[in-house]
XYZ file of C-alpha atoms in Angstrom:
654
model
C -64.715 -43.291 65.531
C -62.090 -42.700 68.209
C -61.377 -45.502 70.703
C -60.147 -44.913 74.197
C -57.527 -47.594 73.782
C -55.691 -45.218 71.509
C -54.433 -43.786 74.783
C -51.636 -46.283 74.359
C -50.549 -44.514 71.227
C -51.085 -41.163 72.870
C -49.069 -42.199 75.881
C -46.158 -43.075 73.666
C -46.420 -40.192 71.210
C -43.466 -37.862 70.854
C -44.987 -34.654 69.617
C -43.088 -31.512 70.370
C -43.846 -29.930 73.686
C -46.150 -26.923 73.317
C -44.194 -24.767 75.706
C -40.605 -24.287 76.749
C -40.011 -25.415 80.277
C -37.327 -23.738 82.299
C -34.594 -26.068 83.601
C -35.126 -24.822 87.156
C -38.770 -25.859 87.069
C -37.844 -29.245 85.680
C -35.122 -29.844 88.213
C -37.345 -28.872 91.120
C -39.947 -31.318 89.958
C -38.162 -34.577 89.391
C -34.827 -34.216 87.619
C -32.282 -36.192 89.633
C -30.232 -33.687 91.541
C -28.231 -36.028 93.740
C -25.081 -34.512 92.282
C -26.125 -31.206 93.862
C -26.594 -32.728 97.345
C -24.014 -35.514 97.552
C -20.317 -34.845 98.280
C -18.035 -34.800 95.243
C -15.936 -37.676 96.614
C -18.974 -39.958 96.926
C -20.218 -39.095 93.440
C -16.754 -39.601 91.985
C -16.538 -43.024 93.638
C -19.975 -43.911 92.266
C -18.947 -42.781 88.774
C -15.856 -45.006 88.936
C -18.090 -48.016 89.643
C -20.909 -47.361 87.187
C -19.503 -45.201 84.406
C -16.071 -46.758 83.985
C -16.678 -50.450 84.605
C -16.769 -51.269 80.890
C -13.691 -49.315 79.829
C -11.902 -50.591 82.925
C -12.096 -54.186 81.715
C -10.647 -53.330 78.293
C -7.164 -54.023 79.687
C -8.118 -57.702 79.708
C -8.126 -57.990 75.926
C -7.095 -54.807 74.037
C -3.296 -55.294 73.987
C -3.703 -59.047 73.479
C -5.766 -58.492 70.331
C -3.463 -55.801 68.909
C -0.264 -57.839 69.172
C -1.902 -61.244 68.966
C -3.184 -60.502 65.461
C 0.314 -61.073 64.057
C 0.245 -57.824 62.083
C 2.714 -56.045 64.386
C 6.242 -57.541 64.730
C 7.800 -57.383 68.190
C 10.293 -54.565 67.857
C 10.985 -51.800 70.350
C 9.803 -49.125 67.919
C 6.578 -51.008 67.163
C 5.750 -51.546 70.830
C 6.395 -47.877 71.530
C 4.303 -46.889 68.529
C 1.312 -49.047 69.475
C 1.371 -47.896 73.106
C 1.509 -44.285 71.922
C -1.492 -44.912 69.647
C -3.375 -46.426 72.590
C -2.602 -43.472 74.845
C -3.547 -40.836 72.282
C -6.686 -42.750 71.343
C -7.772 -42.514 74.978
C -6.809 -38.839 74.981
C -8.558 -37.823 71.761
C -11.716 -39.947 71.905
C -12.380 -40.099 75.637
C -10.690 -37.049 77.143
C -11.275 -34.495 74.381
C -14.392 -35.720 72.577
C -16.505 -37.128 75.395
C -15.181 -35.542 78.594
C -14.579 -32.051 77.177
C -17.119 -31.682 74.339
C -19.983 -34.184 74.462
C -20.574 -33.879 78.212
C -21.519 -30.248 77.577
C -24.496 -31.381 75.458
C -26.813 -32.258 78.333
C -30.563 -32.413 77.783
C -31.990 -30.831 80.948
C -29.178 -32.499 82.866
C -29.503 -35.890 81.139
C -27.135 -37.607 78.717
C -26.994 -40.634 76.445
C -27.832 -41.223 72.820
C -31.583 -40.905 73.397
C -31.093 -37.565 75.148
C -28.720 -36.405 72.391
C -31.262 -37.491 69.771
C -33.985 -35.474 71.484
C -31.668 -32.474 71.789
C -30.630 -32.625 68.129
C -34.206 -33.056 66.866
C -35.335 -30.081 68.944
C -32.465 -28.008 67.523
C -33.694 -28.558 63.943
C -37.452 -28.631 64.622
C -37.922 -25.912 61.981
C -36.389 -28.287 59.386
C -38.819 -31.245 59.338
C -37.030 -33.323 56.681
C -33.655 -32.998 58.407
C -35.295 -33.702 61.746
C -36.813 -36.915 60.382
C -33.427 -38.065 59.079
C -31.772 -37.352 62.427
C -34.506 -39.276 64.219
C -33.905 -42.315 62.015
C -30.130 -42.093 62.480
C -30.469 -41.664 66.244
C -32.942 -44.520 66.610
C -30.610 -46.790 64.622
C -27.773 -45.825 66.971
C -29.986 -46.678 69.924
C -30.714 -50.070 68.352
C -26.980 -50.752 68.056
C -26.769 -50.294 71.816
C -28.527 -53.652 72.161
C -25.877 -55.266 69.961
C -23.194 -53.786 72.191
C -25.217 -54.980 75.183
C -24.816 -58.550 73.988
C -21.105 -58.442 73.166
C -19.890 -56.501 76.238
C -20.940 -58.959 78.977
C -19.887 -61.891 76.826
C -16.352 -60.648 76.084
C -15.785 -59.120 79.539
C -16.743 -62.186 81.580
C -15.171 -64.610 79.111
C -11.871 -62.647 79.121
C -11.814 -62.686 82.911
C -12.517 -66.412 83.209
C -9.908 -67.175 80.528
C -7.343 -66.133 83.118
C -7.801 -69.636 84.522
C -5.992 -70.967 81.453
C -2.913 -69.035 82.582
C -3.184 -70.654 86.019
C -3.386 -74.097 84.440
C -4.242 -75.398 80.936
C -6.426 -77.987 82.673
C -9.009 -75.277 83.292
C -9.522 -74.675 79.559
C -12.577 -76.902 79.255
C -14.213 -75.186 82.221
C -13.966 -71.654 80.793
C -17.181 -71.610 78.738
C -19.392 -73.495 81.248
C -18.170 -71.288 84.103
C -18.744 -68.155 82.004
C -22.328 -69.215 81.310
C -22.959 -69.985 84.993
C -21.690 -66.541 86.021
C -23.804 -64.839 83.369
C -26.911 -66.784 84.369
C -26.425 -65.814 88.007
C -25.987 -62.177 86.975
C -29.220 -62.075 84.978
C -31.144 -64.146 87.544
C -30.562 -61.572 90.303
C -31.714 -58.617 88.195
C -35.304 -58.910 89.416
C -34.089 -58.229 92.954
C -32.572 -54.919 91.901
C -29.108 -53.549 92.549
C -29.859 -51.256 95.488
C -28.204 -53.596 97.956
C -25.049 -54.451 96.029
C -24.774 -51.260 93.996
C -23.124 -49.394 96.863
C -20.155 -51.772 96.589
C -19.596 -51.145 92.863
C -17.571 -47.977 93.411
C -15.151 -49.339 96.047
C -14.692 -52.650 94.197
C -14.026 -50.939 90.867
C -11.644 -48.484 92.551
C -9.781 -51.479 93.981
C -9.656 -52.919 90.449
C -8.150 -49.726 89.014
C -5.588 -49.542 91.824
C -4.669 -53.179 91.195
C -4.189 -52.807 87.445
C -2.172 -49.628 88.024
C 0.121 -51.441 90.471
C 0.512 -54.328 88.008
C 1.605 -51.858 85.366
C 3.979 -50.026 87.677
C 5.664 -53.310 88.679
C 6.732 -53.842 85.053
C 7.364 -50.203 84.178
C 9.768 -50.102 87.151
C 12.058 -52.533 85.329
C 11.625 -50.777 81.980
C 10.999 -47.061 82.749
C 11.987 -45.926 79.260
C 8.656 -47.367 78.064
C 7.104 -44.100 79.291
C 8.724 -42.351 76.317
C 5.789 -43.795 74.368
C 3.666 -41.021 75.889
C 5.142 -38.747 73.243
C 2.862 -38.515 70.161
C 5.848 -38.688 67.794
C 6.054 -42.454 68.395
C 2.433 -42.858 67.237
C 2.970 -40.572 64.233
C 6.159 -42.396 63.223
C 4.424 -45.785 63.457
C 1.520 -44.523 61.352
C 3.892 -43.000 58.776
C 5.994 -46.150 58.466
C 3.096 -48.622 58.633
C -0.076 -46.991 57.213
C -1.657 -50.285 56.155
C -0.881 -52.028 59.423
C -2.137 -49.014 61.379
C -5.456 -49.130 59.560
C -5.822 -52.839 60.298
C -4.981 -52.642 64.010
C -7.373 -49.721 64.616
C -10.064 -52.386 64.781
C -8.333 -53.741 67.891
C -7.215 -50.368 69.295
C -10.862 -49.319 69.543
C -11.357 -52.033 72.151
C -9.601 -49.686 74.580
C -12.390 -47.078 74.323
C -15.504 -49.216 73.994
C -16.904 -47.909 77.277
C -16.625 -44.260 76.280
C -20.355 -43.911 75.489
C -21.110 -44.592 79.177
C -19.486 -41.269 80.044
C -22.348 -39.465 78.386
C -25.085 -41.971 79.149
C -24.633 -41.649 82.920
C -24.413 -37.864 82.965
C -27.780 -37.505 84.700
C -26.804 -39.848 87.526
C -23.556 -38.197 88.557
C -23.103 -34.856 86.803
C -20.202 -33.599 84.715
C -17.675 -32.797 87.408
C -17.577 -36.212 89.166
C -17.283 -37.990 85.810
C -14.421 -35.728 84.775
C -12.649 -35.965 88.120
C -12.935 -39.774 88.092
C -11.499 -39.981 84.579
C -8.502 -37.712 85.004
C -7.611 -38.676 88.584
C -8.149 -42.453 88.599
C -9.323 -44.133 85.413
C -7.045 -42.737 82.702
C -3.863 -42.937 84.805
C -4.650 -46.529 85.803
C -5.419 -47.630 82.236
C -2.286 -45.923 80.908
C -0.047 -47.511 83.532
C -1.459 -50.966 82.862
C -1.191 -50.706 79.070
C 2.395 -49.493 79.356
C 3.135 -52.265 81.856
C 1.832 -54.817 79.360
C 4.063 -53.243 76.726
C 7.103 -53.505 79.007
C 6.267 -57.174 79.635
C 6.019 -57.904 75.901
C 9.420 -56.314 75.252
C 10.948 -58.663 77.810
C 8.793 -61.758 77.120
C 7.203 -61.733 73.631
C 5.614 -65.134 74.347
C 3.355 -63.405 76.891
C 1.268 -62.141 73.947
C -1.184 -65.016 74.427
C -2.537 -63.246 77.531
C -0.324 -60.308 78.566
C -2.665 -58.983 81.240
C -2.738 -62.102 83.408
C 0.907 -62.925 82.694
C 1.840 -59.601 84.318
C 0.890 -61.045 87.678
C 3.183 -63.213 89.819
C 2.056 -66.813 90.156
C 0.751 -66.360 93.691
C -1.544 -63.524 92.587
C -3.069 -65.213 89.545
C -6.161 -66.729 91.172
C -6.998 -63.556 93.155
C -6.514 -61.526 89.961
C -8.878 -63.831 88.030
C -11.429 -63.360 90.803
C -11.041 -59.574 90.768
C -11.253 -59.492 86.963
C -14.450 -61.538 87.078
C -15.982 -59.169 89.631
C -14.953 -56.182 87.506
C -16.465 -57.820 84.409
C -19.720 -58.518 86.261
C -19.897 -54.887 87.420
C -19.240 -53.689 83.856
C -21.976 -56.009 82.579
C -24.368 -54.888 85.318
C -23.985 -51.266 84.304
C -24.782 -52.165 80.716
C -27.793 -54.310 81.652
C -29.179 -51.493 83.786
C -28.570 -49.153 80.856
C -30.523 -51.484 78.571
C -33.509 -51.315 80.935
C -33.316 -47.519 81.064
C -32.933 -47.084 77.303
C -35.840 -49.458 76.639
C -38.100 -47.494 78.955
C -37.129 -44.254 77.217
C -37.707 -45.718 73.758
C -41.144 -46.950 74.865
C -41.940 -43.431 76.048
C -40.842 -42.019 72.677
C -43.193 -44.404 70.905
C -40.767 -46.777 69.185
C -41.504 -49.927 71.195
C -44.706 -51.402 72.623
C -45.257 -51.218 76.334
C -43.373 -53.907 78.221
C -43.767 -55.041 81.802
C -41.636 -52.734 83.934
C -40.999 -53.633 87.564
C -39.586 -51.131 90.035
C -36.914 -52.688 92.236
C -36.514 -49.790 94.673
C -39.029 -47.712 96.604
C -36.497 -44.876 96.862
C -34.962 -44.668 93.385
C -37.486 -44.454 90.547
C -34.754 -45.158 88.008
C -34.073 -48.660 89.318
C -36.250 -50.857 87.126
C -36.350 -54.397 85.817
C -37.824 -55.410 82.451
C -38.125 -59.221 82.301
C -38.425 -59.442 78.508
C -35.261 -57.401 77.925
C -33.384 -59.195 80.709
C -33.896 -62.704 79.394
C -33.752 -61.658 75.757
C -30.268 -60.231 76.380
C -29.264 -63.345 78.289
C -30.261 -65.701 75.471
C -28.421 -63.567 72.904
C -25.306 -63.495 75.137
C -25.396 -67.275 75.570
C -25.612 -67.585 71.786
C -22.610 -65.264 71.409
C -20.480 -67.171 73.947
C -21.337 -70.584 72.489
C -20.921 -69.408 68.895
C -17.643 -67.459 69.258
C -16.123 -69.608 72.059
C -13.259 -67.222 72.990
C -12.659 -63.566 73.773
C -10.386 -63.284 70.720
C -13.205 -64.417 68.453
C -15.633 -62.090 70.230
C -13.166 -59.229 69.724
C -13.802 -59.615 65.994
C -17.479 -58.943 66.652
C -16.736 -56.114 69.058
C -16.173 -52.574 67.935
C -18.230 -52.055 64.809
C -21.445 -51.263 66.708
C -19.556 -49.029 69.141
C -17.785 -47.150 66.338
C -21.092 -46.621 64.542
C -22.585 -45.177 67.722
C -19.539 -42.938 68.125
C -20.007 -41.658 64.571
C -23.698 -41.017 65.186
C -22.922 -39.163 68.434
C -20.463 -36.927 66.573
C -22.996 -36.181 63.815
C -25.764 -35.371 66.299
C -23.342 -33.209 68.301
C -22.695 -31.098 65.195
C -26.373 -30.248 64.845
C -26.664 -29.464 68.548
C -23.617 -27.178 68.468
C -24.632 -25.511 65.200
C -28.405 -25.124 65.543
C -28.922 -25.493 69.281
C -25.984 -23.473 70.593
C -25.791 -21.205 67.499
C -22.007 -21.390 67.104
C -20.443 -20.280 63.779
C -20.368 -22.915 61.054
C -16.565 -22.903 60.761
C -16.155 -23.556 64.473
C -18.737 -26.383 64.423
C -17.040 -28.046 61.454
C -13.630 -27.670 63.090
C -14.768 -29.043 66.454
C -16.805 -31.993 65.243
C -15.056 -32.548 61.905
C -11.806 -33.610 63.588
C -13.615 -36.154 65.744
C -15.643 -37.345 62.747
C -12.426 -38.124 60.841
C -11.019 -40.037 63.825
C -14.286 -41.936 64.384
C -14.576 -42.706 60.674
C -11.052 -44.158 60.591
C -11.906 -46.535 63.441
C -15.275 -47.367 61.879
C -13.728 -48.143 58.479
C -11.111 -50.361 60.099
C -13.788 -52.288 61.966
C -15.652 -52.925 58.724
C -12.845 -55.343 57.893
C -14.150 -57.517 60.738
C -17.669 -57.568 59.287
C -17.554 -61.171 58.089
C -15.448 -62.373 61.031
C -18.142 -61.583 63.580
C -18.902 -57.879 63.140
C -22.149 -58.868 61.461
C -23.509 -60.225 64.758
C -24.106 -56.952 66.679
C -25.158 -55.292 63.421
C -27.729 -58.041 62.887
C -29.077 -57.490 66.414
C -29.190 -53.732 65.844
C -30.871 -54.087 62.442
C -33.467 -56.460 63.906
C -34.260 -53.994 66.697
C -34.436 -51.166 64.159
C -36.929 -53.119 62.042
C -39.045 -53.830 65.126
C -38.961 -50.204 66.295
C -39.811 -48.753 62.884
C -42.615 -51.303 62.403
C -44.112 -50.342 65.758
C -43.747 -46.613 65.070
C -45.274 -46.847 61.575
C -47.994 -49.207 62.785
C -48.999 -46.733 65.483
C -49.219 -44.021 62.853
C -51.476 -46.196 60.682
C -53.591 -47.108 63.704
C -53.996 -43.467 64.661
C -54.899 -42.571 61.067
C -57.554 -45.284 61.034
C -58.975 -44.082 64.321
C -58.827 -40.454 63.248
C -60.708 -41.183 60.019
C -63.718 -42.356 62.033
C -63.430 -39.927 64.922
C -66.260 -37.702 66.146
C -65.705 -34.186 67.414
C -66.040 -34.268 71.201
C -67.546 -30.809 71.768
C -70.231 -31.286 69.109
C -71.017 -34.732 70.448
C -71.440 -33.485 74.023
C -73.710 -30.663 72.860
C -75.979 -33.183 71.140
C -75.913 -35.524 74.151
C -76.948 -32.803 76.592
C -79.897 -31.733 74.461
C -81.581 -34.775 75.988
C -79.110 -35.917 78.653
C -78.977 -39.489 79.900
C -79.194 -40.379 83.573
C -76.216 -39.081 85.594
C -74.651 -41.353 88.206
C -72.337 -40.418 91.039
C -68.586 -40.540 90.669
C -65.949 -39.623 88.122
C -65.339 -41.338 84.793
C -61.899 -41.019 83.186
C -61.906 -41.793 79.446
C -58.529 -42.147 77.714
C -58.204 -40.836 74.181
C -55.260 -40.508 71.802
C -55.971 -36.910 70.829
C -57.833 -34.072 72.504
C -61.190 -33.274 70.973
C -62.111 -36.807 69.859
C -64.888 -38.963 71.296
C -63.478 -42.062 73.029
C -64.976 -45.303 71.808
C -65.394 -46.349 75.437
C -67.777 -43.407 75.968
C -69.929 -44.529 73.040
C -70.065 -48.075 74.387
C -70.916 -46.840 77.861
C -73.796 -44.717 76.594
C -75.045 -47.451 74.278
C -75.043 -50.303 76.769
C -75.354 -48.639 80.184
C -77.313 -45.560 79.078
C -75.745 -43.467 81.846
C -73.211 -40.699 82.192
C -71.119 -40.066 85.267
C -71.515 -36.924 87.291
C -67.969 -35.848 86.327
C -66.223 -36.877 83.103
C -62.561 -36.419 82.233
C -61.277 -36.990 78.688
C -57.564 -37.573 79.149
C -54.756 -37.629 76.594
C -51.261 -38.667 77.686
C -48.311 -37.342 75.722
C -44.592 -38.018 75.991
C -42.089 -35.522 74.659
C -38.543 -35.401 73.377
C -37.126 -34.096 76.618
C -36.101 -36.123 79.675
C -38.124 -34.457 82.418
C -41.302 -32.398 82.659
C -42.128 -31.149 86.139
C -45.423 -31.480 87.966
C -46.020 -27.739 87.517
C -46.109 -28.332 83.748
C -47.916 -31.669 83.898
C -51.580 -30.704 83.265
C -53.275 -28.811 80.483
C -56.995 -28.430 81.281
C -59.996 -27.205 79.281
C -63.533 -27.058 80.663
C -66.152 -28.458 78.253
C -69.197 -27.650 80.394
C -71.652 -29.979 82.135
C -68.859 -31.108 84.496
C -66.830 -32.441 81.571
C -63.131 -31.676 81.173
C -60.497 -32.171 78.489
C -57.137 -32.974 80.121
C -53.720 -33.373 78.481
C -50.923 -34.857 80.603
C -47.316 -34.169 79.597
C -44.399 -36.476 80.434
C -40.717 -36.485 79.550
C -39.177 -39.708 78.292
C -37.545 -40.284 81.684
C -40.627 -39.430 83.747
C -42.559 -42.325 85.252
C -46.232 -42.014 84.152
C -48.687 -42.087 87.041
C -52.102 -40.960 85.837
C -54.046 -41.052 89.155
C -51.363 -39.018 90.870
C -51.277 -36.454 88.063
C -55.065 -36.085 88.067
C -55.006 -35.188 91.749
C -53.942 -31.749 90.575
C -57.500 -31.305 89.281
C -58.534 -30.641 92.846
C -59.018 -26.969 93.478
C -59.631 -26.322 89.794
C -63.341 -27.007 89.832
C -63.086 -30.794 89.656
C -62.941 -32.658 92.962
C -61.936 -36.290 92.406
C -62.280 -39.066 94.950
C -60.223 -42.208 94.390
C -62.999 -44.505 95.660
C -65.569 -43.172 93.197
C -63.354 -42.837 90.107
C -63.533 -45.329 87.241
C -61.122 -45.556 84.314
C -62.549 -46.551 80.926
C -60.180 -48.056 78.357
C -60.621 -49.812 75.054
C -58.466 -52.818 74.173
C -58.315 -52.626 70.396
C -57.613 -55.649 68.234
C -55.621 -54.644 65.140
C -56.712 -56.350 61.928
C -54.099 -56.251 59.105
C -55.596 -55.600 55.667
C -54.248 -55.352 52.142
C -53.852 -51.731 51.152
C -51.434 -48.833 51.161
C -50.022 -49.456 54.625
C -46.989 -51.543 55.492
C -45.990 -54.841 53.936
C -48.357 -57.627 55.061
C -45.694 -59.301 57.219
C -44.967 -56.003 58.986
C -48.677 -55.390 59.622
C -48.955 -58.874 61.108
C -45.889 -58.219 63.251
C -47.385 -54.946 64.473
C -50.715 -56.610 65.228
C -48.928 -59.267 67.284
C -46.864 -56.687 69.182
C -49.993 -54.631 69.823
C -51.791 -57.714 71.126
C -48.923 -58.661 73.462
C -48.170 -55.160 74.740
C -48.615 -54.824 78.477
C -51.883 -53.287 79.606
C -52.276 -49.512 79.538
C -53.616 -49.757 83.076
C -50.275 -51.075 84.328
C -48.280 -48.568 82.300
C -50.264 -45.630 83.689
C -50.471 -47.130 87.217
C -54.262 -47.303 87.254
C -55.861 -49.122 90.207
C -56.844 -52.574 88.955
C -60.190 -52.531 90.749
C -61.281 -49.334 89.033
C -60.561 -50.154 85.364
C -63.239 -50.968 82.796
C -61.973 -52.318 79.449
C -64.061 -52.464 76.280
C -62.900 -54.269 73.136
C -63.118 -53.231 69.497
C -61.464 -54.061 66.159
C -59.508 -51.582 64.050
C -58.360 -52.269 60.480
C -55.065 -50.831 59.254
């Protein structure tokens, strides 16, 4: 027996799309193309505010953690060597890997780990075992994003507020309470959306980059020879003379590139060119100048190691700089919170999380959403991190391992895209991605040393999310198997029904079903209890696919079943916003005239009953049953009119 409530599973399924859709068709039907209509200067300014907020705040703590660890003595050669390592880390990981290579791997114009995962899995779709492994690896990387989402706001805001300690030690006791107040205010305003304040992110972040560049220049001016550290031979000499120390400090050096993943994640919002222009013209020069300015300060005043960034500023500028740093940290955190909402929505579409309440905060931009559960879940985890670690230095020990793991996963997925998607020769693929894999692995291995000093925290969050996602995904499979085992063939059923048809009533009935060709349980209940059949009947299956956008011209797949009955399959990308009534309007002119006032939607709200058997472990089945029970209604997810929905309950054993 097939229940209509299985539409929830169908709506979240990620089966391969039956046809290849041309990018032009997709772009003309919903892919964000603001980067084709907006001036380059405006897009570049927007990219500075959204894409580079995280990496822009790394100057607050990266140098402090490298030299503050005590592993690097204050000598001229060591300072030059560390600064050279910082510069070439930015060059290799950000400039070469992300800006030059990874940005090329767009999925119908979209970027990010979810888009890369979809692209890689499509590239190896003829290798099912490899595809399954890549899916697991990619989903785990996506889960680690939530761990990063906890640490980033915590360390960014806490580092900014710690500048008050430089102003006066008396402020020390106020650092944590003030940090928590700022974070609470940030998360409390999320439900209002960022449309109003978002337009200020670019100018404010640009002002931040100009300020940190000027701070650096003010110290480089008195020590211009520090710029010799731009030469890679200083980095190579430091590594050669101090291999063990180099390996240890890589765990702190990586703090300078922790926002690199945002380059790729925000590709769809701004496009490649604005992101590249922003990096090479503003962001990288500003970061380099500030890092080298901090190095010049440390050569002159080694005691400034306790907080070199804020001690660069003259006394009169300290409070304004703390304020600017706090604003920059809030903007960096905002970008990550917004990213968490977007990633969650995509993962729901791919079928790895239950439906959650999604609120749209803008009538103009469909991508501006608010997910209350994710918002306050992140906030509670961030509060726990701030209270537990107490300082940015302690949080730095937890920071990096999740990011480095994601960087490794991105490199691995890129190899399969380049090799199987772009069809480049094997030697070239190994050369291109192998170099970055070695670099990423070195940083990852170094960060493993911080595992028991705090690195376990984001990994624990990521592992918990991974367990939840895999439980939901496997539970949906078991639920679908149970429904499929009792399903009735739709065409045969309709033939038997119309041998002696029931009374037909006016209007259209829309029955949701997980798979085409199966009888919805809601239809059986309707015939059994009401003994009527609507004049027009649509049996609708909703499918989401491993591609970001599917245009309206590719939305519907229709099959006439006779007797004014239709089988309809709706196709959505994982970034499309499902709207079933709107999609069904395309039935008009195809032999099925629907009127909104006379259309009813029949759903089944299944209750999952865990049973002992060959399924998941009992505790996982209970967890799935609870998630299934608490998932938001399919009617809300598909934007069905509340006054036209009929829900029928049933129990399904898994």
